[in-house]
Tab-separated table of N, CA and C in Angstrom:
chain	number	residue	atom	x	y	z
A	1	TYR	N	-3.599	8.703	-5.019
A	1	TYR	CA	-2.933	9.249	-3.599
A	1	TYR	C	-3.665	10.167	-3.545
A	2	ALA	N	-3.565	11.457	-4.604
A	2	ALA	CA	-4.148	12.636	-3.535
A	2	ALA	C	-5.633	12.717	-3.358
A	3	VAL	N	-6.018	12.197	-4.138
A	3	VAL	CA	-7.299	12.160	-3.679
A	3	VAL	C	-7.529	11.440	-2.390
A	4	MET	N	-7.237	9.919	-2.095
A	4	MET	CA	-6.899	9.444	-1.061
A	4	MET	C	-6.660	10.211	0.431
A	5	GLY	N	-5.207	10.841	-0.165
A	5	GLY	CA	-5.201	11.798	0.861
A	5	GLY	C	-5.586	12.777	1.314
A	6	ALA	N	-6.568	13.242	0.503
A	6	ALA	CA	-7.524	14.142	1.154
A	6	ALA	C	-8.843	14.125	1.972
A	7	GLY	N	-8.793	13.134	1.367
A	7	GLY	CA	-10.104	12.030	2.261
A	7	GLY	C	-9.675	11.517	3.309
A	8	SER	N	-8.129	11.061	3.611
A	8	SER	CA	-7.488	11.096	4.681
A	8	SER	C	-7.658	12.082	5.565
A	9	PHE	N	-7.284	12.919	4.736
A	9	PHE	CA	-7.255	14.545	5.765
A	9	PHE	C	-8.591	15.371	6.677
A	10	VAL	N	-9.147	15.283	5.683
A	10	VAL	CA	-10.803	15.678	6.070
A	10	VAL	C	-11.205	15.034	7.633
A	11	LEU	N	-10.848	13.749	7.635
A	11	LEU	CA	-11.114	12.393	8.426
A	11	LEU	C	-10.309	12.200	9.686
A	12	GLY	N	-8.957	13.483	9.825
A	12	GLY	CA	-8.162	13.663	10.795
A	12	GLY	C	-7.435	12.166	11.099
A	13	ALA	N	-7.519	11.356	9.640
A	13	ALA	CA	-6.430	9.895	9.220
A	13	ALA	C	-5.555	10.245	9.478
A	14	PHE	N	-3.814	11.356	10.102
A	14	PHE	CA	-2.936	12.140	9.343
A	14	PHE	C	-2.209	10.798	9.346
A	15	SER	N	-1.814	9.626	9.941
A	15	SER	CA	-0.470	8.402	9.154
A	15	SER	C	-1.324	8.537	7.422
A	16	GLY	N	-2.200	8.535	7.112
A	16	GLY	CA	-2.971	8.415	6.025
A	16	GLY	C	-2.557	8.976	4.749
A	17	VAL	N	-2.322	9.980	5.675
A	17	VAL	CA	-2.113	11.414	4.630
A	17	VAL	C	-0.691	10.895	4.461
A	18	ILE	N	-0.120	10.753	5.382
A	18	ILE	CA	1.661	10.707	5.008
A	18	ILE	C	2.061	9.836	4.135
A	19	ALA	N	1.426	8.650	4.445
A	19	ALA	CA	1.683	7.474	3.132
A	19	ALA	C	1.038	7.308	2.042
A	20	ASP	N	-0.117	8.244	1.901
A	20	ASP	CA	-0.778	8.586	0.708
A	20	ASP	C	1.012	9.850	-0.373
A	21	THR	N	0.817	11.236	0.590
A	21	THR	CA	1.924	11.740	0.358
A	21	THR	C	3.488	11.218	-0.124
A	22	VAL	N	3.887	10.559	0.702
A	22	VAL	CA	5.269	9.532	0.204
A	22	VAL	C	5.131	8.969	-0.810
A	23	SER	N	3.737	8.566	-1.087
A	23	SER	CA	3.131	7.603	-2.220
A	23	SER	C	3.352	8.413	-3.502
A	24	ILE	N	3.057	9.485	-3.567
A	24	ILE	CA	2.851	10.016	-4.644
A	24	ILE	C	4.753	10.548	-5.157
A	25	THR	N	5.067	10.705	-4.149
A	25	THR	CA	6.783	11.225	-4.557
A	25	THR	C	7.250	9.988	-4.921
A	26	ARG	N	6.790	9.095	-3.959
A	26	ARG	CA	7.601	7.820	-5.269
A	26	ARG	C	6.962	7.352	-6.505
A	27	ASN	N	5.740	7.137	-6.648
A	27	ASN	CA	5.565	6.688	-7.987
A	27	ASN	C	6.102	8.145	-8.773
A	28	VAL	N	6.065	9.101	-8.543
A	28	VAL	CA	6.768	10.317	-9.629
A	28	VAL	C	8.264	9.596	-9.957
A	29	TYR	N	8.951	9.300	-9.107
A	29	TYR	CA	10.123	8.932	-9.034
A	29	TYR	C	10.233	7.499	-9.724
A	30	CYS	N	9.506	6.764	-9.723
A	30	CYS	CA	9.535	5.344	-10.607
A	30	CYS	C	9.266	5.772	-12.175
A	31	LEU	N	8.328	6.931	-11.786
A	31	LEU	CA	8.510	7.151	-13.540
A	31	LEU	C	9.672	7.973	-14.039
A	32	LYS	N	10.621	8.704	-12.993
A	32	LYS	CA	11.751	9.065	-13.931
A	32	LYS	C	13.082	8.326	-13.392
A	33	ALA	N	13.487	7.415	-12.576
A	33	ALA	CA	14.489	6.925	-12.760
A	33	ALA	C	14.326	5.656	-12.479
A	34	ASP	N	15.732	4.889	-11.671
A	34	ASP	CA	15.699	3.544	-11.788
A	34	ASP	C	15.303	3.008	-10.684
A	35	TYR	N	13.853	2.372	-10.132
A	35	TYR	CA	13.460	1.891	-8.919
A	35	TYR	C	14.135	1.030	-8.495
A	36	LYS	N	14.911	1.380	-7.967
A	36	LYS	CA	15.398	-0.376	-7.125
A	36	LYS	C	16.796	-0.136	-5.864
A	37	GLY	N	16.967	-1.071	-5.252
A	37	GLY	CA	17.723	-0.640	-4.147
A	37	GLY	C	17.496	0.399	-3.501
A	38	PHE	N	18.556	1.134	-3.047
A	38	PHE	CA	18.796	2.003	-2.867
A	38	PHE	C	17.339	3.148	-2.534
A	39	ALA	N	17.158	2.717	-3.948
A	39	ALA	CA	15.617	3.991	-3.816
A	39	ALA	C	14.437	3.712	-2.680
A	40	LYS	N	14.590	2.128	-3.183
A	40	LYS	CA	13.275	1.376	-2.300
A	40	LYS	C	13.580	1.768	-0.518
A	41	TYR	N	14.665	1.813	-0.226
A	41	TYR	CA	14.950	1.809	0.989
A	41	TYR	C	14.965	3.533	1.663
A	42	ALA	N	15.176	4.078	0.502
A	42	ALA	CA	15.257	5.235	1.338
A	42	ALA	C	13.967	5.801	1.615
A	43	PHE	N	12.863	5.486	0.085
A	43	PHE	CA	11.488	5.821	0.624
A	43	PHE	C	11.011	5.165	1.870
A	44	VAL	N	10.874	3.847	2.052
A	44	VAL	CA	10.615	3.056	3.381
A	44	VAL	C	11.445	4.065	4.867
A	45	LEU	N	12.710	4.071	4.240
A	45	LEU	CA	13.222	5.176	5.610
A	45	LEU	C	12.545	6.614	5.723
A	46	ILE	N	12.198	7.340	5.044
A	46	ILE	CA	11.434	8.856	4.565
A	46	ILE	C	10.022	8.044	5.322
A	47	GLN	N	9.014	7.203	4.848
A	47	GLN	CA	8.173	7.206	5.013
A	47	GLN	C	7.959	6.985	6.725
A	48	THR	N	8.779	5.896	7.222
A	48	THR	CA	9.385	5.610	8.547
A	48	THR	C	9.303	6.834	9.406
A	49	VAL	N	10.589	7.251	8.960
A	49	VAL	CA	10.516	8.734	9.853
A	49	VAL	C	9.643	9.619	10.162
A	50	LEU	N	8.773	9.815	9.247
A	50	LEU	CA	8.239	10.817	9.131
A	50	LEU	C	6.871	10.136	9.493
A	51	THR	N	6.187	9.149	9.810
A	51	THR	CA	5.276	8.308	10.533
A	51	THR	C	5.816	8.609	11.901
A	52	ILE	N	7.014	8.176	12.198
A	52	ILE	CA	7.093	8.462	13.763
A	52	ILE	C	6.936	9.462	14.252
A	53	VAL	N	7.347	10.505	13.471
A	53	VAL	CA	7.616	11.911	14.035
A	53	VAL	C	5.914	12.528	14.261
A	54	PHE	N	4.593	12.078	12.700
A	54	PHE	CA	3.977	12.948	13.093
A	54	PHE	C	2.689	12.393	13.231
A	55	ASN	N	2.577	10.918	13.831
A	55	ASN	CA	1.812	9.794	14.263
A	55	ASN	C	1.431	10.222	15.517
A	56	LYS	N	0.247	10.393	15.662
A	56	LYS	CA	-0.777	10.847	16.955
A	56	LYS	C	-1.544	9.942	16.901
A	57	GLU	N	-2.063	9.004	16.446
A	57	GLU	CA	-3.068	8.248	16.229
A	57	GLU	C	-2.711	6.642	16.973
A	58	GLY	N	-1.490	6.852	17.613
A	58	GLY	CA	-1.231	5.354	18.481
A	58	GLY	C	-0.711	4.167	17.413
A	59	LEU	N	-0.557	3.179	17.696
A	59	LEU	CA	-1.094	1.869	16.878
A	59	LEU	C	-1.404	1.853	15.832
A	60	ILE	N	-2.434	2.273	15.996
A	60	ILE	CA	-3.608	2.622	14.409
A	60	ILE	C	-2.580	3.284	13.594
A	61	GLY	N	-2.343	4.257	13.978
A	61	GLY	CA	-1.105	5.284	12.703
A	61	GLY	C	-0.431	4.640	12.109
A	62	TYR	N	-0.204	3.378	12.654
A	62	TYR	CA	1.020	2.430	11.994
A	62	TYR	C	0.769	1.593	11.127
A	63	LEU	N	-0.412	1.699	11.055
A	63	LEU	CA	-1.068	0.485	9.844
A	63	LEU	C	-0.521	1.121	8.655
A	64	PRO	N	-0.959	2.396	8.103
A	64	PRO	CA	-0.236	2.713	6.844
A	64	PRO	C	1.339	3.064	6.677
A	65	LEU	N	2.034	2.877	7.610
A	65	LEU	CA	3.158	2.649	7.795
A	65	LEU	C	3.806	1.533	7.182
A	66	VAL	N	3.474	0.205	7.519
A	66	VAL	CA	3.697	-0.594	7.436
A	66	VAL	C	2.804	-1.458	5.904
A	67	ALA	N	1.643	-1.082	5.664
A	67	ALA	CA	1.478	-0.708	3.911
A	67	ALA	C	1.723	-0.342	3.164
A	68	ALA	N	2.791	0.681	3.641
A	68	ALA	CA	3.416	1.731	2.644
A	68	ALA	C	4.608	0.875	2.158
A	69	CYS	N	5.021	0.203	3.390
A	69	CYS	CA	6.501	0.063	3.305
A	69	CYS	C	6.917	-1.720	2.825
A	70	ILE	N	5.629	-2.121	3.241
A	70	ILE	CA	5.523	-3.606	2.134
A	70	ILE	C	5.419	-3.477	0.379
A	71	TYR	N	4.532	-2.719	0.367
A	71	TYR	CA	4.323	-2.023	-0.936
A	71	TYR	C	5.123	-1.676	-1.863
A	72	THR	N	6.154	-0.907	-0.868
A	72	THR	CA	7.340	0.118	-1.688
A	72	THR	C	8.135	-1.238	-2.156
A	73	LEU	N	8.671	-2.381	-0.874
A	73	LEU	CA	9.472	-3.017	-1.357
A	73	LEU	C	9.049	-4.285	-1.960
A	74	PHE	N	7.823	-4.442	-2.234
A	74	PHE	CA	7.166	-5.428	-3.274
A	74	PHE	C	6.977	-4.518	-4.434
A	75	LEU	N	7.163	-3.178	-5.386
A	75	LEU	CA	7.173	-3.206	-6.398
A	75	LEU	C	8.554	-3.454	-7.213
A	76	GLY	N	8.114	-4.096	-8.237
A	76	GLY	CA	9.065	-4.212	-8.928
A	76	GLY	C	9.537	-5.934	-9.181
A	77	VAL	N	9.148	-6.561	-8.151
A	77	VAL	CA	9.081	-7.860	-8.100
A	77	VAL	C	8.483	-8.636	-9.761
A	78	SER	N	9.170	-9.318	-9.939
A	78	SER	CA	8.721	-10.382	-11.231
A	78	SER	C	7.860	-11.175	-10.874
A	79	ASP	N	7.945	-12.010	-9.847
A	79	ASP	CA	6.868	-12.938	-9.352
A	79	ASP	C	5.480	-11.883	-9.333
A	80	LEU	N	4.341	-12.270	-9.764
A	80	LEU	CA	3.581	-11.670	-10.473
A	80	LEU	C	2.591	-12.286	-8.976
A	81	LYS	N	2.562	-13.431	-8.544
A	81	LYS	CA	1.361	-14.350	-7.110
A	81	LYS	C	2.242	-13.279	-6.056
A	82	LYS	N	3.391	-13.239	-5.520
A	82	LYS	CA	4.350	-12.710	-4.400
A	82	LYS	C	3.891	-11.298	-4.537
A	83	PHE	N	3.683	-10.472	-5.624
A	83	PHE	CA	3.211	-9.063	-5.323
A	83	PHE	C	1.905	-8.631	-5.068
A	84	LYS	N	1.148	-9.699	-6.179
A	84	LYS	CA	-0.454	-9.745	-5.659
A	84	LYS	C	-0.567	-9.936	-4.104
A	85	THR	N	0.136	-10.934	-3.560
A	85	THR	CA	-0.225	-11.284	-2.003
A	85	THR	C	0.097	-10.355	-1.321
A	86	ALA	N	1.481	-9.409	-1.358
A	86	ALA	CA	1.878	-8.708	-0.571
A	86	ALA	C	0.618	-7.435	-0.879
A	87	PHE	N	0.177	-6.602	-2.645
A	87	PHE	CA	-0.983	-5.801	-2.088
A	87	PHE	C	-2.307	-6.198	-1.621
A	88	MET	N	-1.977	-6.936	-1.463
A	88	MET	CA	-3.551	-7.725	-0.849
A	88	MET	C	-3.552	-7.683	0.634
A	89	PHE	N	-2.102	-7.942	1.261
A	89	PHE	CA	-2.001	-8.040	3.200
A	89	PHE	C	-2.037	-6.568	2.966
A	90	THR	N	-1.442	-5.604	2.745
A	90	THR	CA	-1.643	-4.224	2.173
A	90	THR	C	-3.060	-3.051	2.182
A	91	GLN	N	-3.754	-3.981	1.273
A	91	GLN	CA	-4.793	-3.386	1.190
A	91	GLN	C	-5.799	-4.395	3.014
A	92	ILE	N	-5.528	-5.064	3.290
A	92	ILE	CA	-6.208	-5.430	4.905
A	92	ILE	C	-5.600	-4.387	5.259
A	93	LEU	N	-4.409	-4.090	5.446
A	93	LEU	CA	-4.492	-2.811	6.396
A	93	LEU	C	-4.852	-1.882	6.374
A	94	TRP	N	-4.661	-0.985	5.216
A	94	TRP	CA	-5.655	0.136	4.566
A	94	TRP	C	-7.394	-0.189	5.278
A	95	ALA	N	-7.812	-1.293	4.427
A	95	ALA	CA	-9.276	-1.276	5.387
A	95	ALA	C	-9.725	-1.566	6.709
A	96	ILE	N	-8.247	-1.740	7.214
A	96	ILE	CA	-8.557	-1.815	8.944
A	96	ILE	C	-8.474	-0.657	9.364
A	97	TYR	N	-7.357	0.294	8.717
A	97	TYR	CA	-7.448	1.693	9.118
A	97	TYR	C	-8.797	2.590	8.366
A	98	ASP	N	-8.938	2.328	7.334
A	98	ASP	CA	-9.777	3.582	6.650
A	98	ASP	C	-11.374	2.976	7.870
A	99	PHE	N	-11.625	1.659	7.952
A	99	PHE	CA	-12.863	1.458	8.648
A	99	PHE	C	-12.490	2.550	10.157
A	100	ILE	N	-11.979	2.052	10.590
A	100	ILE	CA	-11.361	2.787	11.909
A	100	ILE	C	-11.736	4.217	11.763
A	101	HIS	N	-11.578	4.674	10.383
A	101	HIS	CA	-11.186	6.481	10.696
A	101	HIS	C	-12.993	6.473	9.740
A	102	LEU	N	-13.016	5.420	9.448
A	102	LEU	CA	-15.032	5.460	9.215
A	102	LEU	C	-14.767	6.506	7.834
A	103	ASN	N	-13.620	5.955	7.006
A	103	ASN	CA	-13.705	6.511	5.503
A	103	ASN	C	-13.973	4.969	4.851
A	104	ILE	N	-15.826	5.063	4.779
A	104	ILE	CA	-16.100	3.703	4.165
A	104	ILE	C	-16.135	3.348	2.608
A	105	VAL	N	-15.924	4.671	1.854
A	105	VAL	CA	-15.859	4.496	0.307
A	105	VAL	C	-14.281	3.952	0.093
A	106	ALA	N	-13.691	4.349	1.138
A	106	ALA	CA	-11.916	3.937	0.404
A	106	ALA	C	-11.894	2.262	1.385
A	107	GLY	N	-12.745	2.231	2.697
A	107	GLY	CA	-12.912	0.914	2.924
A	107	GLY	C	-13.634	-0.009	1.823
A	108	ILE	N	-14.358	-0.116	1.125
A	108	ILE	CA	-15.252	-0.155	0.064
A	108	ILE	C	-14.409	-1.367	-0.988
A	109	PHE	N	-13.517	0.101	-1.662
A	109	PHE	CA	-12.316	-0.106	-2.426
A	109	PHE	C	-11.303	-0.772	-1.919
A	110	ASP	N	-10.703	-0.735	-0.846
A	110	ASP	CA	-10.149	-1.582	-0.187
A	110	ASP	C	-10.354	-3.141	-0.348
A	111	ILE	N	-11.160	-3.474	0.305
A	111	ILE	CA	-11.922	-4.244	-0.266
A	111	ILE	C	-11.732	-5.290	-1.284
A	112	ILE	N	-13.350	-4.594	-2.211
A	112	ILE	CA	-12.708	-4.960	-3.481
A	112	ILE	C	-11.729	-5.139	-3.610
A	113	ALA	N	-10.598	-4.189	-3.964
A	113	ALA	CA	-9.300	-4.575	-4.194
A	113	ALA	C	-8.625	-6.542	-3.855
A	114	VAL	N	-8.479	-6.458	-2.764
A	114	VAL	CA	-8.459	-8.036	-2.114
A	114	VAL	C	-9.363	-9.067	-2.809
A	115	ILE	N	-10.140	-8.635	-3.142
A	115	ILE	CA	-10.644	-9.772	-3.888
A	115	ILE	C	-10.950	-10.138	-5.144
A	116	THR	N	-10.603	-8.574	-6.067
A	116	THR	CA	-10.129	-8.985	-7.040
A	116	THR	C	-8.940	-9.419	-7.354
A	117	ASN	N	-7.818	-9.449	-6.588
A	117	ASN	CA	-6.827	-9.962	-6.703
A	117	ASN	C	-6.354	-11.393	-6.355
A	118	LEU	N	-7.250	-11.852	-5.035
A	118	LEU	CA	-7.597	-13.300	-5.104
A	118	LEU	C	-7.869	-13.821	-6.624
A	119	ILE	N	-9.165	-13.239	-7.179
A	119	ILE	CA	-9.430	-13.558	-8.480
A	119	ILE	C	-7.984	-14.240	-9.323
A	120	SER	N	-7.359	-12.834	-9.463
A	120	SER	CA	-6.599	-12.924	-9.984
A	120	SER	C	-5.339	-13.842	-9.869
A	121	ILE	N	-4.618	-13.852	-8.696
A	121	ILE	CA	-4.142	-15.243	-8.212
A	121	ILE	C	-4.569	-16.544	-8.676
A	122	LYS	N	-6.039	-16.852	-7.975
A	122	LYS	CA	-6.685	-17.898	-8.930
A	122	LYS	C	-6.073	-18.191	-10.116
A	123	ARG	N	-6.515	-17.117	-11.470
A	123	ARG	CA	-6.185	-17.388	-12.311
A	123	ARG	C	-5.187	-17.846	-12.746
A	124	ILE	N	-3.821	-17.008	-12.098
A	124	ILE	CA	-2.627	-17.318	-12.457
A	124	ILE	C	-2.066	-19.000	-12.473
A	125	ILE	N	-2.703	-19.209	-11.018
A	125	ILE	CA	-2.508	-21.051	-10.969
A	125	ILE	C	-3.281	-21.700	-11.309
A	126	ASP	N	-4.627	-21.559	-11.812
A	126	ASP	CA	-4.823	-22.473	-12.938
A	126	ASP	C	-4.582	-21.987	-14.407
A	127	ASP	N	-3.671	-21.212	-14.260
A	127	ASP	CA	-2.852	-21.068	-15.624
A	127	ASP	C	-1.479	-21.512	-15.794
A	128	GLU	N	-0.798	-21.772	-14.466
A	128	GLU	CA	-0.048	-22.698	-14.072
A	128	GLU	C	-0.263	-23.770	-14.310
A	129	ARG	N	-1.057	-24.442	-13.859
A	129	ARG	CA	-1.598	-25.597	-13.773
A	129	ARG	C	-1.677	-26.400	-15.487
A	130	LYS	N	-2.356	-25.504	-15.675
A	130	LYS	CA	-2.606	-26.093	-17.591
A	130	LYS	C	-1.149	-25.983	-18.342
A	131	GLN	N	-0.274	-25.239	-18.127
A	131	GLN	CA	1.060	-25.423	-18.446
A	131	GLN	C	1.968	-26.690	-18.160
């Protein structure tokens, strides 16, 4: 997230910087503490407030907010298909945001993440059918 945030900073994609910074904090918290209920909503609230206050990109600046909030809420979901589907949706939002800001490398990785998760979901479904 630090590298992605630095790239967003250089490209002037400041809503992306906010999302990446909060994500770093969230991930460190997840390593140290129980990540459920209150913590999830606290990170969504922090993300939302910071984006509303500092967003200067118009509606496009809210794409990282939506992506980060969805991802935050789906962290820890036991149904892997639901988590991967939510992750794919967030990566599509990030791909749009990254390509708009000409962050081509990040956009390509976003697309690759969507494709690999589609493959993974298909494999999970195939395995479920075999059982």
